[in-house]
mmCIF file of C-alpha atoms in Angstrom:
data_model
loop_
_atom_site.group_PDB
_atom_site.id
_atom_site.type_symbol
_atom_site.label_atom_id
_atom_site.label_comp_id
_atom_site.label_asym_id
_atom_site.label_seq_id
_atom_site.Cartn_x
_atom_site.Cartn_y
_atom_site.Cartn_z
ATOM 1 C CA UNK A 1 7.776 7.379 17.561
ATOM 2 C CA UNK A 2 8.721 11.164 17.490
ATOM 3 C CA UNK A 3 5.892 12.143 15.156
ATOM 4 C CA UNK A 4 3.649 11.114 17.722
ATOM 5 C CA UNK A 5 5.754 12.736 20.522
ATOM 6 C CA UNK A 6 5.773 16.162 18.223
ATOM 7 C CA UNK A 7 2.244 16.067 17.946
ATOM 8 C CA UNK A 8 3.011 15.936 14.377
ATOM 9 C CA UNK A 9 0.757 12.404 14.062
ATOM 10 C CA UNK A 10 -2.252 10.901 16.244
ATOM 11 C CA UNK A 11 -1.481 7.428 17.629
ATOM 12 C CA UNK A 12 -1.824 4.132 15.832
ATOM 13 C CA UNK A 13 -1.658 0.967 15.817
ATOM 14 C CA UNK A 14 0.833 -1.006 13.564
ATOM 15 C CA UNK A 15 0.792 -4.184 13.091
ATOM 16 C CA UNK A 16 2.851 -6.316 11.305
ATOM 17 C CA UNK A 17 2.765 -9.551 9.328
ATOM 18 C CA UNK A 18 5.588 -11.551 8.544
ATOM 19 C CA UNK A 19 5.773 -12.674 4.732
ATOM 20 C CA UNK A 20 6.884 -15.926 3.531
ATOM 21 C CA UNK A 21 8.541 -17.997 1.841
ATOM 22 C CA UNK A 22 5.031 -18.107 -0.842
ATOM 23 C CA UNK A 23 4.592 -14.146 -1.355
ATOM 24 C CA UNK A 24 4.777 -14.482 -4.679
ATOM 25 C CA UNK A 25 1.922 -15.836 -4.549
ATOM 26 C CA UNK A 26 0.447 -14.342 -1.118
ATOM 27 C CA UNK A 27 0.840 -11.120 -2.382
ATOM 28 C CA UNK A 28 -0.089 -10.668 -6.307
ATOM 29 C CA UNK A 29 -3.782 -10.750 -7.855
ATOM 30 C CA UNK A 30 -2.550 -13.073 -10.838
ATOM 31 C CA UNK A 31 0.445 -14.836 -11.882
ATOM 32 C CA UNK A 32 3.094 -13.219 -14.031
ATOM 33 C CA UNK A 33 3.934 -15.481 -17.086
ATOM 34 C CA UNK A 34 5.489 -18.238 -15.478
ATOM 35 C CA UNK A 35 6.081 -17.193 -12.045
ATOM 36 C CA UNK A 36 3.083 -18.237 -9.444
ATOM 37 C CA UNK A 37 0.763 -15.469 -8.489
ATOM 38 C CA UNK A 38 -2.760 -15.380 -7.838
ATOM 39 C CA UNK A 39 -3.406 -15.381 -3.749
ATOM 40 C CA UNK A 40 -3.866 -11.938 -2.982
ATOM 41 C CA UNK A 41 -7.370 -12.679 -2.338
ATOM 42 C CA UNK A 42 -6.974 -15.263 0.174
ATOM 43 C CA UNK A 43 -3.743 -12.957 1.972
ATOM 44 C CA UNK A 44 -6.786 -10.625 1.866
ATOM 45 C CA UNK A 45 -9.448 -12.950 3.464
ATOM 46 C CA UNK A 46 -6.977 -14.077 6.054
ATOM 47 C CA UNK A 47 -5.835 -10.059 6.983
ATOM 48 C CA UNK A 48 -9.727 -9.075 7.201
ATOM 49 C CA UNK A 49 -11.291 -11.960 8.936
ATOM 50 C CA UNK A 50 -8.645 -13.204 11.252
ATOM 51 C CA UNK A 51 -6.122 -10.609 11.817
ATOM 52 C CA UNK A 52 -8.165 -7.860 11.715
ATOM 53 C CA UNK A 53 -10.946 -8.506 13.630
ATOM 54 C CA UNK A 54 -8.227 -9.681 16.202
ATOM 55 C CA UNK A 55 -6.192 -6.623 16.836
ATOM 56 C CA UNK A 56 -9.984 -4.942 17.011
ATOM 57 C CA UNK A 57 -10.949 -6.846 19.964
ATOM 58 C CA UNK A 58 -7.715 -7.196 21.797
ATOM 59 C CA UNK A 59 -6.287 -3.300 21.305
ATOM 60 C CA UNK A 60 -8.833 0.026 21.337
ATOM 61 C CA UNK A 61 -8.816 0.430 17.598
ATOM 62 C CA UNK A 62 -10.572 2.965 15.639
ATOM 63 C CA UNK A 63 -12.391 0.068 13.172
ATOM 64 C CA UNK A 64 -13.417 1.755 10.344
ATOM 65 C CA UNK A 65 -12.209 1.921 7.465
ATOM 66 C CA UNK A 66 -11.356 5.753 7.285
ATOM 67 C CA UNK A 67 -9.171 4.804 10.519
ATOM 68 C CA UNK A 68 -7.438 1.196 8.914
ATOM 69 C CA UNK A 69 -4.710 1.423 6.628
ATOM 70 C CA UNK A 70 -2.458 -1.158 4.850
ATOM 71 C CA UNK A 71 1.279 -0.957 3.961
ATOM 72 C CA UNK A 72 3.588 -2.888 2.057
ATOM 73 C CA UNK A 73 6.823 -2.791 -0.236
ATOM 74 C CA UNK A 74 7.880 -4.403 -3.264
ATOM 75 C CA UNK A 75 5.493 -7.358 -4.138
ATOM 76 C CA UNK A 76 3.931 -6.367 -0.236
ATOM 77 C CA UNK A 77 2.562 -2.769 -1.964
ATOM 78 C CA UNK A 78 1.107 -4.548 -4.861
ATOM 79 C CA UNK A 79 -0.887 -6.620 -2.112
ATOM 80 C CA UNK A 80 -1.574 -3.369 -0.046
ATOM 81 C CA UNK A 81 -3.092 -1.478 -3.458
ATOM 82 C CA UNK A 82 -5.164 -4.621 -4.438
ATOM 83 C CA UNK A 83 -6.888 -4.824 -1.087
ATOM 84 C CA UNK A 84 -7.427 -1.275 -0.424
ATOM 85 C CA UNK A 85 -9.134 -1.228 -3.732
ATOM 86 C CA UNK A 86 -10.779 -4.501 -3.789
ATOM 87 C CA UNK A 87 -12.037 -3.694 0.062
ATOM 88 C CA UNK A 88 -12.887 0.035 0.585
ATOM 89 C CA UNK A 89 -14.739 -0.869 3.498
ATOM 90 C CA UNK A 90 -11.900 -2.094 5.250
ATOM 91 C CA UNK A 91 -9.052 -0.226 3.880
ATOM 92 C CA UNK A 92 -9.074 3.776 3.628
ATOM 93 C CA UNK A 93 -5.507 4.185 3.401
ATOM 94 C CA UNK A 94 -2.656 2.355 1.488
ATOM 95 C CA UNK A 95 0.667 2.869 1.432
ATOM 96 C CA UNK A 96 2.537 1.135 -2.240
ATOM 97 C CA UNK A 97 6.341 1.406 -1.617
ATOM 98 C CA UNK A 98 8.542 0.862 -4.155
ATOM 99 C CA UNK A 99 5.775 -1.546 -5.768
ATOM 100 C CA UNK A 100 6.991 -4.670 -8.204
ATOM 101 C CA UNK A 101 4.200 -2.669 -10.696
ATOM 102 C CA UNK A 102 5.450 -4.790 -13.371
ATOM 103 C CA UNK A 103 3.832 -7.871 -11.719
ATOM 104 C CA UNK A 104 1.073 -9.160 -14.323
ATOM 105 C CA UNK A 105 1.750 -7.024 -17.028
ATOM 106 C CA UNK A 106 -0.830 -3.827 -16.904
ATOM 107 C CA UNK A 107 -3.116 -6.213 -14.285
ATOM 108 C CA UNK A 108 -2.455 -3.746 -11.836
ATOM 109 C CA UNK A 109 -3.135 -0.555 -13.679
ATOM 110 C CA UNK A 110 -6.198 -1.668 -15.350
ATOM 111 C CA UNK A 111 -7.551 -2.957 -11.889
ATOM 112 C CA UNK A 112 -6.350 0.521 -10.533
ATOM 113 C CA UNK A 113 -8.502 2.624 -12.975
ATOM 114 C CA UNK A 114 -11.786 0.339 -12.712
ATOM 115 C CA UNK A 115 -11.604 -0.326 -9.636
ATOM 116 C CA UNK A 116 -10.151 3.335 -7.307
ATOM 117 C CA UNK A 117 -13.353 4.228 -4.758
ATOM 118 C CA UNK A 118 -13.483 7.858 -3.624
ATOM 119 C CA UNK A 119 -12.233 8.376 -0.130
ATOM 120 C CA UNK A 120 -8.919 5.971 -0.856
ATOM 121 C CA UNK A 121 -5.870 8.333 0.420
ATOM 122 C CA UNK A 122 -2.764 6.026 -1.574
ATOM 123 C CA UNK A 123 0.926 6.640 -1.174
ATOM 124 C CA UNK A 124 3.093 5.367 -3.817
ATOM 125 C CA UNK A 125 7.124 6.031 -4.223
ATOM 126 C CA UNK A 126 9.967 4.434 -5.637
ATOM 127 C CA UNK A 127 13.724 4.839 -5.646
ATOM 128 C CA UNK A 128 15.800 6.027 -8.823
ATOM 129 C CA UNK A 129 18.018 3.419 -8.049
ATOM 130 C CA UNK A 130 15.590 0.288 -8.286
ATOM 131 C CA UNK A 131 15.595 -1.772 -11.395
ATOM 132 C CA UNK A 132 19.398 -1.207 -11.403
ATOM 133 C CA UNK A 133 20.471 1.407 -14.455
ATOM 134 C CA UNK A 134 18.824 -0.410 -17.340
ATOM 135 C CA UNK A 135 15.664 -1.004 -15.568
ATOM 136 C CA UNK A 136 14.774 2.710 -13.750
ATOM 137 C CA UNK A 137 12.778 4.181 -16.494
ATOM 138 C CA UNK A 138 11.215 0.935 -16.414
ATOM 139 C CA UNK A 139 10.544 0.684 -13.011
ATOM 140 C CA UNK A 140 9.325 4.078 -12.544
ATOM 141 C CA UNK A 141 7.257 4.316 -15.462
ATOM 142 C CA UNK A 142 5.064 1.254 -14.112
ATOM 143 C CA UNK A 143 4.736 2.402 -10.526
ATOM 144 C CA UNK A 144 3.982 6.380 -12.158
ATOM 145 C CA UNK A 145 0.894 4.396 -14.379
ATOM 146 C CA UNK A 146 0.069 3.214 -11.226
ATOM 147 C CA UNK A 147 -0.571 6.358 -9.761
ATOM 148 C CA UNK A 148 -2.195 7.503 -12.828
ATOM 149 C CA UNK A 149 -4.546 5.120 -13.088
ATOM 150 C CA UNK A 150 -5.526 6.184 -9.747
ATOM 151 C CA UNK A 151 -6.764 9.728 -10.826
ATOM 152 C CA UNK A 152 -8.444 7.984 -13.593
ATOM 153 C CA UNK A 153 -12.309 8.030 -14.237
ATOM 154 C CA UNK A 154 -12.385 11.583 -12.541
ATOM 155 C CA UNK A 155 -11.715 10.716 -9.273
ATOM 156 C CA UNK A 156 -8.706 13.209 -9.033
ATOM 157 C CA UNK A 157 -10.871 15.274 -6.232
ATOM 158 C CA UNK A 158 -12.088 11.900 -4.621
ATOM 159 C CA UNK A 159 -8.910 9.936 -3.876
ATOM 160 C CA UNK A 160 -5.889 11.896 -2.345
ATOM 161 C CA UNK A 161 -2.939 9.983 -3.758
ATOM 162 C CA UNK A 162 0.877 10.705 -3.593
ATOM 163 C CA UNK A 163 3.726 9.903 -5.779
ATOM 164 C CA UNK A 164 6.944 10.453 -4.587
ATOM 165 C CA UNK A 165 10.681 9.391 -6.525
ATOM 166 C CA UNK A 166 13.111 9.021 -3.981
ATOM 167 C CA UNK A 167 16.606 9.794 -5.767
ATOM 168 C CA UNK A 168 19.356 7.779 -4.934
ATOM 169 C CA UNK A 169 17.059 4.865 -3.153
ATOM 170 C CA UNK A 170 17.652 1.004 -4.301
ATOM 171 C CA UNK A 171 15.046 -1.178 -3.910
ATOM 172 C CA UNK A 172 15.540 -2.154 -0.059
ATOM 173 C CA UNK A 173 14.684 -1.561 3.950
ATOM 174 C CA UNK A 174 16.866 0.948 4.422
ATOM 175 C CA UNK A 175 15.351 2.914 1.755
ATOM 176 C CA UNK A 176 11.602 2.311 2.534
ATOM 177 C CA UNK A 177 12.620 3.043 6.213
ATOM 178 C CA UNK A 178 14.068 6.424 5.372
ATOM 179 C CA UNK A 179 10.559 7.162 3.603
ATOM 180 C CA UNK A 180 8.193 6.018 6.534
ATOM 181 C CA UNK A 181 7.870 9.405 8.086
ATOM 182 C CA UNK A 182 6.767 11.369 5.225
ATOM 183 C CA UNK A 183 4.646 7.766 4.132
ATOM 184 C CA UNK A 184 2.701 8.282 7.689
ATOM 185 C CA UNK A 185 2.184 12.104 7.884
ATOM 186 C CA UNK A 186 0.699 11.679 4.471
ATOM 187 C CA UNK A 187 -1.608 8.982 5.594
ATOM 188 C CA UNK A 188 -2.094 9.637 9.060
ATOM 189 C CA UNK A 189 -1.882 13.892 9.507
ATOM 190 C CA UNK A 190 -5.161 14.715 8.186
ATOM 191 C CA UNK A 191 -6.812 11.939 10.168
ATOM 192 C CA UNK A 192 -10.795 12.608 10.714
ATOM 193 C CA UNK A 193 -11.779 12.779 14.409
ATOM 194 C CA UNK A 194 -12.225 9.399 16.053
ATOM 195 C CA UNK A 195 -16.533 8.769 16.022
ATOM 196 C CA UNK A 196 -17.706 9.137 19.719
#
């Protein structure tokens, strides 16, 4: 990548996991009214006990957690918020693109302001095109709380979080690719020296 060519990121390791035809389920904490949900815990279990561990003995990974980071859009950066705040140990970066923050109700805020350990670094963004022109406010007022609830329970100077609105962006790949870049040099710029 030409961040890494530029010298404008340290190397990393991405991985990535396909999603299927169950991530509605796979990826949310609890179901939402009648839609299935609840597996986020087990997607979690499977990521930190079999893929995980994995990529850390087959590639020379940097295993901790303020090293490991997890990504994911849509219903994928609801997943990628619960774990990093269910599983600080693992997790000490998360990146929430355009996240389906509506999923459960206020689930995810409320588990966002008990739950936020200091050292978390979280990116979270969304288009001003998602939710189509009725739902926008909508859909950017949930991911916002989202980000709010993170800086909840005076943890503003503990967790470095990011909110970004993307204007113009619909709720798709080509608009979470666009945002990558800026998604990794906030992550990945201020990286702490690899333990020797």
């Amino acid at each position: 990548m030409w961040l890494i060519r530029a010298a404008e990121l340290p190397p990393f390791i991405a991985v990535a996991i396909p999603n299927s035809p169950r991530r509605s389920w796979e990826y949310t904490p609890v179901p939402d009214g009648t839609r299935e949900g609840g597996g986020a815990a087990a997607f979690g279990r499977f990521v930190i006990e079999r893929v995980k561990p994995e990529i850390d003995r087959e590639y020379r990974s940097l295993p901790d957690s303020a090293h490991t980071g997890i990504v994911g859009s849509s219903l994928g950066g609801i997943v990628s918020l619960y774990l990093g705040i269910e599983h600080p140990e693992t997790f000490g970066m998360v990146g929430c693109v355009s996240p389906a923050a509506w999923w459960g109700g206020p689930e995810l805020v409320r588990r966002t302001a008990a739950r936020a350990r200091p050292g978390l670094r979280v990116w979270i963004d969304i288009g001003t095109r998602e939710g189509g022109p009725a739902g926008w406010e909508l859909t950017r007022r949930d991911a916002e709380a989202v980000y709010l609830a993170l800086l909840a329970r005076d943890c503003r100077e503990n967790v470095d979080a990011c909110f970004l609105v993307d204007e113009g962006a619909l709720h798709d790949e080509r608009a979470w690719a666009a945002r990558v870049p800026a998604l990794l040099q906030f992550l990945l710029a201020s990286q702490p020296p690899a333990s020797q």
